[in-house]
Short mmCIF file of C-alpha atoms and ligand atoms in Angstrom, two decimals:
data_model
loop_
_atom_site.label_atom_id
_atom_site.label_comp_id
_atom_site.label_asym_id
_atom_site.label_seq_id
_atom_site.Cartn_x
_atom_site.Cartn_y
_atom_site.Cartn_z
CA UNK A 1480 170.03 213.22 108.24
CA UNK A 1481 172.81 210.41 108.59
CA UNK A 1482 174.61 209.84 111.99
CA UNK A 1483 177.19 207.29 112.88
CA UNK A 1484 177.48 207.39 116.62
CA UNK A 1485 180.40 205.71 117.99
CA UNK A 1486 179.05 204.58 121.40
CA UNK A 1487 175.82 202.80 122.50
CA UNK A 1488 175.01 205.45 124.77
CA UNK A 1489 175.30 208.11 122.02
CA UNK A 1490 173.20 205.83 119.64
CA UNK A 1491 170.37 205.78 122.14
CA UNK A 1492 170.27 209.23 122.78
CA UNK A 1493 170.26 210.20 118.80
CA UNK A 1494 167.35 207.67 118.54
CA UNK A 1495 165.50 209.39 121.51
CA UNK A 1496 166.36 212.80 120.25
CA UNK A 1497 165.61 212.69 116.51
CA UNK A 1498 164.45 209.16 115.96
CA UNK A 1499 165.54 207.45 112.68
CA UNK A 1500 165.83 204.02 111.01
CA UNK A 1501 168.79 201.98 112.31
CA UNK A 1502 171.16 200.78 109.65
CA UNK A 1503 173.45 197.88 110.59
CA UNK A 1504 174.91 195.60 107.79
CA UNK A 1505 172.44 197.06 105.28
CA UNK A 1506 171.94 193.85 103.49
CA UNK A 1507 168.04 193.98 104.17
CA UNK A 1508 167.78 197.67 104.66
CA UNK A 1509 169.00 198.67 101.15
CA UNK A 1510 167.24 196.07 99.34
CA UNK A 1511 164.15 196.87 101.18
CA UNK A 1512 164.31 200.52 99.73
CA UNK A 1513 163.77 199.15 96.24
CA UNK A 1514 163.53 202.53 94.00
CA UNK A 1515 162.81 204.81 96.99
CA UNK A 1516 165.37 207.00 98.55
CA UNK A 1517 166.91 206.32 101.83
CA UNK A 1518 164.78 207.50 104.61
CA UNK A 1519 165.26 211.22 105.98
CA UNK A 1520 167.02 209.99 109.34
CA UNK A 1521 169.15 207.07 109.42
CA UNK A 1522 171.29 206.04 112.52
CA UNK A 1523 174.17 203.83 111.43
CA UNK A 1524 175.08 201.69 114.35
CA UNK A 1525 177.86 199.91 112.59
CA UNK A 1526 180.58 201.55 114.45
CA UNK A 1527 179.36 200.27 117.78
CA UNK A 1528 182.11 197.95 118.62
CA UNK A 1529 180.86 197.31 122.21
CA UNK A 1530 177.86 195.35 120.69
CA UNK A 1531 179.95 193.19 118.34
CA UNK A 1532 181.55 189.81 119.03
CA UNK A 1533 180.78 186.73 121.07
CA UNK A 1534 181.55 186.17 124.68
CA UNK A 1535 181.57 182.79 126.55
CA UNK A 1536 180.30 183.04 130.30
CA UNK A 1537 179.85 180.14 132.86
CA UNK A 1538 176.11 180.07 132.22
CA UNK A 1539 175.26 181.81 129.09
CA UNK A 1540 176.90 182.76 125.77
CA UNK A 1541 176.35 186.31 124.72
CA UNK A 1542 176.35 187.18 120.78
CA UNK A 1543 176.63 190.88 120.24
CA UNK A 1544 174.01 192.15 117.91
CA UNK A 1545 176.47 193.43 115.51
CA UNK A 1546 178.18 189.97 115.11
CA UNK A 1547 178.07 188.91 111.59
CA UNK A 1548 177.44 185.50 110.15
CA UNK A 1549 181.02 184.96 109.23
CA UNK A 1550 181.99 185.55 112.77
CA UNK A 1551 179.39 183.12 113.99
CA UNK A 1552 180.90 180.51 111.62
CA UNK A 1553 184.61 181.25 112.72
CA UNK A 1554 183.76 181.11 116.37
CA UNK A 1555 184.73 178.19 118.65
CA UNK A 1556 181.23 177.39 120.03
CA UNK A 1557 179.74 174.37 121.88
CA UNK A 1558 178.18 171.62 119.66
CA UNK A 1559 174.58 172.79 120.22
CA UNK A 1560 175.65 175.71 117.97
CA UNK A 1561 176.39 173.79 114.87
CA UNK A 1562 172.81 174.24 113.54
CA UNK A 1563 173.46 178.20 113.88
CA UNK A 1564 176.93 177.84 112.21
CA UNK A 1565 175.23 175.96 109.39
CA UNK A 1566 172.58 178.43 109.08
CA UNK A 1567 175.15 181.23 109.03
CA UNK A 1568 177.01 179.55 105.90
CA UNK A 1569 173.71 179.46 104.23
CA UNK A 1570 172.91 183.13 104.57
CA UNK A 1571 173.57 184.53 101.19
CA UNK A 1572 177.21 184.34 99.94
CA UNK A 1573 180.42 185.18 101.66
CA UNK A 1574 180.02 188.79 101.18
CA UNK A 1575 176.40 189.06 102.70
CA UNK A 1576 177.77 186.94 105.75
CA UNK A 1577 180.64 189.27 106.18
CA UNK A 1578 178.33 192.33 106.18
CA UNK A 1579 174.87 190.84 107.65
CA UNK A 1580 174.49 190.64 111.40
CA UNK A 1581 172.60 188.77 113.78
CA UNK A 1582 170.38 191.67 115.03
CA UNK A 1583 169.54 192.76 111.63
CA UNK A 1584 168.33 189.29 110.69
CA UNK A 1585 166.11 189.21 114.02
CA UNK A 1586 164.95 192.89 113.67
CA UNK A 1587 164.05 192.31 109.96
CA UNK A 1588 161.85 189.36 111.31
CA UNK A 1589 161.17 187.87 107.81
CA UNK A 1590 159.43 184.51 108.12
CA UNK A 1591 162.17 182.99 105.94
CA UNK A 1592 164.99 184.48 108.28
CA UNK A 1593 167.56 181.57 108.53
CA UNK A 1594 169.00 182.91 111.93
CA UNK A 1595 165.61 182.47 113.56
CA UNK A 1596 164.79 178.58 113.89
CA UNK A 1597 168.49 177.93 115.47
CA UNK A 1598 168.04 180.60 117.88
CA UNK A 1599 164.69 179.57 118.82
CA UNK A 1600 165.82 176.07 119.47
CA UNK A 1601 168.46 177.36 121.79
CA UNK A 1602 165.86 179.13 123.91
CA UNK A 1603 167.81 182.49 122.96
CA UNK A 1604 166.71 185.67 124.55
CA UNK A 1605 167.28 189.37 123.24
CA UNK A 1606 168.31 192.27 125.09
CA UNK A 1607 167.05 195.66 124.17
CA UNK A 1608 168.59 199.11 125.21
CA UNK A 1609 167.08 202.51 124.81
CA UNK A 1610 167.88 205.80 126.54
CA UNK A 1611 165.36 204.67 129.35
CA UNK A 1612 167.08 201.44 130.14
CA UNK A 1613 167.29 197.78 128.99
CA UNK A 1614 164.91 194.94 128.86
CA UNK A 1615 165.38 191.26 128.12
CA UNK A 1616 162.77 188.99 126.39
CA UNK A 1617 162.59 185.39 124.72
CA UNK A 1618 163.09 185.68 121.11
CA UNK A 1619 159.94 183.51 120.78
CA UNK A 1620 158.06 186.40 122.22
CA UNK A 1621 160.20 189.13 120.45
CA UNK A 1622 159.07 188.27 116.68
CA UNK A 1623 155.23 188.78 116.65
CA UNK A 1624 154.34 188.52 112.85
CA UNK A 1625 155.60 188.91 109.28
CA UNK A 1626 158.29 191.76 109.87
CA UNK A 1627 156.77 192.76 113.19
CA UNK A 1628 158.72 192.41 116.48
CA UNK A 1629 158.27 194.04 119.91
CA UNK A 1630 161.13 196.20 119.41
CA UNK A 1631 160.28 199.95 119.99
CA UNK A 1632 161.64 202.71 117.59
CA UNK A 1633 164.07 203.88 120.19
CA UNK A 1634 165.52 200.65 121.16
CA UNK A 1635 168.65 198.78 119.68
CA UNK A 1636 169.02 195.12 119.88
CA UNK A 1637 172.34 194.77 121.60
CA UNK A 1638 172.53 191.14 122.59
CA UNK A 1639 171.28 187.61 121.94
CA UNK A 1640 171.74 185.60 125.05
CA UNK A 1641 171.78 181.62 125.22
CA UNK A 1642 171.65 179.53 128.00
CA UNK A 1643 174.23 176.82 128.26
CA UNK A 1644 171.98 174.03 129.46
CA UNK A 1645 172.53 172.06 126.07
CA UNK A 1646 176.35 172.66 125.24
CA UNK A 1647 176.84 169.02 124.34
CA UNK A 1648 173.79 168.40 122.32
CA UNK A 1649 174.08 167.56 118.71
CA UNK A 1650 172.28 169.92 116.35
CA UNK A 1651 171.43 170.19 112.86
CA UNK A 1652 170.07 172.82 110.37
CA UNK A 1653 168.45 171.70 106.93
CA UNK A 1654 167.26 174.24 104.37
CA UNK A 1655 165.26 173.61 101.39
CA UNK A 1656 165.26 176.23 98.57
CA UNK A 1657 164.53 175.99 94.86
CA UNK A 1658 168.29 175.64 94.17
CA UNK A 1659 171.10 174.60 96.52
CA UNK A 1660 172.96 177.93 97.08
CA UNK A 1661 171.92 181.48 97.45
CA UNK A 1662 168.24 181.09 97.91
CA UNK A 1663 165.48 182.03 100.07
CA UNK A 1664 164.26 179.19 102.07
CA UNK A 1665 160.92 177.30 101.31
CA UNK A 1666 161.23 175.56 104.49
CA UNK A 1667 164.05 175.10 107.07
CA UNK A 1668 164.24 173.07 110.16
CA UNK A 1669 166.49 172.86 113.25
CA UNK A 1670 166.66 169.86 115.58
CA UNK A 1671 168.70 169.75 118.85
CA UNK A 1672 168.97 166.53 120.63
CA UNK A 1673 170.58 165.84 124.09
CA UNK A 1674 171.16 162.10 124.89
CA UNK A 1675 171.12 160.80 128.44
CA UNK A 1676 173.67 158.12 129.64
CA UNK A 1677 171.35 155.21 128.64
CA UNK A 1678 171.29 156.22 125.04
CA UNK A 1679 167.91 157.72 125.15
CA UNK A 1680 166.58 161.17 124.31
CA UNK A 1681 166.94 163.46 127.48
CA UNK A 1682 165.70 166.54 125.66
CA UNK A 1683 164.70 167.27 121.95
CA UNK A 1684 164.01 170.74 120.50
CA UNK A 1685 162.56 171.12 117.10
CA UNK A 1686 161.97 174.47 115.34
CA UNK A 1687 160.53 175.10 111.76
CA UNK A 1688 160.83 178.35 109.70
CA UNK A 1689 159.28 179.70 106.44
CA UNK A 1690 156.12 177.86 107.16
CA UNK A 1691 154.09 180.18 109.14
CA UNK A 1692 154.38 183.91 109.75
CA UNK A 1693 156.93 183.44 112.64
CA UNK A 1694 159.18 180.42 113.05
CA UNK A 1695 157.53 177.80 115.42
CA UNK A 1696 158.93 175.25 118.02
CA UNK A 1697 157.06 171.86 117.53
CA UNK A 1698 156.60 171.54 121.37
CA UNK A 1699 154.29 168.29 120.82
CA UNK A 1700 156.93 166.50 119.03
CA UNK A 1701 159.51 167.67 121.62
CA UNK A 1702 157.51 165.88 124.49
CA UNK A 1703 156.90 162.94 122.29
CA UNK A 1704 160.56 162.44 121.57
CA UNK A 1705 161.77 162.65 125.50
CA UNK A 1706 162.76 159.10 126.28
CA UNK A 1707 162.81 157.79 122.88
CA UNK A 1708 166.07 155.54 121.64
CA UNK A 1709 168.41 158.09 120.31
CA UNK A 1710 169.46 156.01 117.30
CA UNK A 1711 168.94 156.33 113.38
CA UNK A 1712 165.28 155.88 112.76
CA UNK A 1713 164.60 158.69 115.59
CA UNK A 1714 163.23 160.79 112.52
CA UNK A 1715 160.45 158.31 111.88
CA UNK A 1716 158.67 159.29 115.17
CA UNK A 1717 157.54 162.47 113.21
CA UNK A 1718 153.88 162.51 112.44
CA UNK A 1719 151.92 165.05 110.19
CA UNK A 1720 149.82 165.97 113.45
CA UNK A 1721 153.16 167.15 115.07
CA UNK A 1722 153.18 169.90 112.45
CA UNK A 1723 149.51 170.89 112.71
CA UNK A 1724 150.38 174.21 114.33
CA UNK A 1725 152.18 175.34 111.14
CA UNK A 1726 150.18 177.59 108.57
CA UNK A 1727 152.25 177.49 105.39
CA UNK A 1728 151.22 179.76 102.70
CA UNK A 1729 151.07 179.36 98.84
CA UNK A 1730 153.64 181.85 97.29
CA UNK A 1731 155.96 182.07 94.36
CA UNK A 1732 158.37 179.74 95.79
CA UNK A 1733 156.24 176.85 96.95
CA UNK A 1734 152.59 175.71 97.59
CA UNK A 1735 151.39 175.38 101.04
CA UNK A 1736 151.16 171.52 100.49
CA UNK A 1737 154.59 171.13 99.22
CA UNK A 1738 155.79 173.39 102.21
CA UNK A 1739 154.09 170.88 104.66
CA UNK A 1740 155.12 167.96 103.16
CA UNK A 1741 158.87 169.27 102.92
CA UNK A 1742 158.88 170.43 106.61
CA UNK A 1743 157.73 166.85 107.58
CA UNK A 1744 160.68 165.19 105.76
CA UNK A 1745 163.18 167.83 106.97
CA UNK A 1746 162.36 167.38 110.64
CA UNK A 1747 162.49 163.54 110.36
CA UNK A 1748 166.03 163.93 108.60
CA UNK A 1749 167.21 166.66 110.97
CA UNK A 1750 166.44 164.59 113.85
CA UNK A 1751 168.14 161.55 112.29
CA UNK A 1752 171.05 163.76 111.66
CA UNK A 1753 171.38 164.33 115.36
CA UNK A 1754 171.72 160.85 116.23
CA UNK A 1755 174.05 159.69 113.58
CA UNK A 1756 171.73 159.06 110.76
CA UNK A 1757 171.35 160.51 107.27
C1 LIG B 1067 171.93 188.75 98.24
C2 LIG B 1067 171.18 188.53 99.61
C3 LIG B 1067 171.00 187.31 100.22
C4 LIG B 1067 170.55 187.04 101.30
N1 LIG B 1067 170.35 185.84 101.94
C5 LIG B 1067 169.76 185.51 103.05
C6 LIG B 1067 169.71 184.00 103.43
O1 LIG B 1067 169.56 183.13 102.83
N2 LIG B 1067 168.83 183.86 104.52
C7 LIG B 1067 168.52 185.11 105.30
O2 LIG B 1067 168.06 184.69 106.50
N3 LIG B 1067 168.85 186.24 105.07
C8 LIG B 1067 169.24 186.59 103.74
N4 LIG B 1067 169.47 187.69 103.34
C9 LIG B 1067 169.10 188.88 104.25
C10 LIG B 1067 170.24 189.74 105.22
O3 LIG B 1067 171.57 189.48 104.71
C11 LIG B 1067 170.11 189.13 106.80
O4 LIG B 1067 168.98 189.14 107.30
C12 LIG B 1067 171.17 189.96 107.52
O5 LIG B 1067 171.42 189.12 108.79
C13 LIG B 1067 170.68 191.27 108.04
O6 LIG B 1067 171.50 191.73 108.76
P1 LIG B 1067 172.08 193.44 108.53
O7 LIG B 1067 173.11 193.80 109.68
O8 LIG B 1067 172.52 193.53 107.03
O9 LIG B 1067 170.62 194.09 108.81
P2 LIG B 1067 170.21 195.73 108.22
O10 LIG B 1067 169.81 195.62 106.81
O11 LIG B 1067 171.28 196.74 108.50
O12 LIG B 1067 168.85 195.81 109.05
C14 LIG B 1067 167.83 195.13 108.75
C15 LIG B 1067 166.64 195.61 109.65
O13 LIG B 1067 166.94 195.42 111.14
C16 LIG B 1067 167.08 196.61 111.64
N5 LIG B 1067 168.25 196.65 112.61
C17 LIG B 1067 169.53 196.10 112.30
N6 LIG B 1067 170.25 195.99 113.41
C18 LIG B 1067 169.36 196.38 114.39
C19 LIG B 1067 169.79 196.40 115.79
N7 LIG B 1067 170.91 196.08 116.37
N8 LIG B 1067 168.94 196.74 116.57
C20 LIG B 1067 167.48 197.24 116.15
N9 LIG B 1067 167.23 197.19 114.86
C21 LIG B 1067 168.09 196.68 113.94
C22 LIG B 1067 167.26 197.70 110.83
O14 LIG B 1067 166.61 199.11 111.00
C23 LIG B 1067 166.42 197.18 109.61
O15 LIG B 1067 164.96 197.38 109.60
C24 LIG B 1067 169.98 188.10 102.10
C25 LIG B 1067 170.35 189.35 101.85
C26 LIG B 1067 170.96 189.58 100.54
C27 LIG B 1067 171.06 191.01 100.02
#
């Protein structure tokens, strides 16, 4: 049974009543089917205009779950969103960016999902709505494994909420694949750096994806960077031990050793990019 509700209220009631797999842009949903037929019950939420688009509020920015990557690229957003915009520009090609949504990327929860590290670095939270109410949690808690999240089957991810404490911070996203464009990440890195009025790092955030089952914030490195002079060369503060929490795997795209070395190099470059370096 295929249903295409027009309101969020209707959608959550359909999910409660009859269950079904949520379909949004379909850019992960359909490729994942391979040769199998579509599931018996599909709830197509692409008509829910109320969870589409970006709202800028005094203390937070709300990205509707149905916001596409093209809409993220086109939106006027604070500087700290530059990394998210760069990631959006590298998610497939233009056609994929026109259809693929933020919520789809987060709920699919691939270790190589390019939207996750930039949102982790922005301390994003997700809001989930079901017929029994709404709940909110940190994105860092929401994704718990390879394609595993804490979303219950009757819940729709409606909103990604980002606090505005780092609006003016510089941010950078670097993605390494086997070729330059249209590629699944071997490693991707995000750095966000806020500088104080003495030219030192007031706060740094660093996240790495594709190098463990879930993308990770490098909190030991973030702490080590606080107070450092915010000038080119900042990236040389990164040591292999700062990445020790990562657990890269060998797969068709790269070996674990290559991923570790690539992540180390990318973290240094992303930090330098935030302070006017490479
Ligand atoms: C050619 C191609 C290239 C790609 N390149 C990249 C890339 O470079 N980087 C990258 O990260 N991804 C890439 N992708 C994957 C994909 O485009 C993104 O992950 C996209 O953001 C998925 O969004 P969607 O709306 O299409 O999700 P869908 O395919 O509609 O859904 C994905 C999953 O999330 C669930 N879901 C969707 N929306 C919600 C919601 N609001 N609430 C609860 N559950 C929901 C669905 O049930 C499904 O399980 C690529 C895909 C293709 C086909």
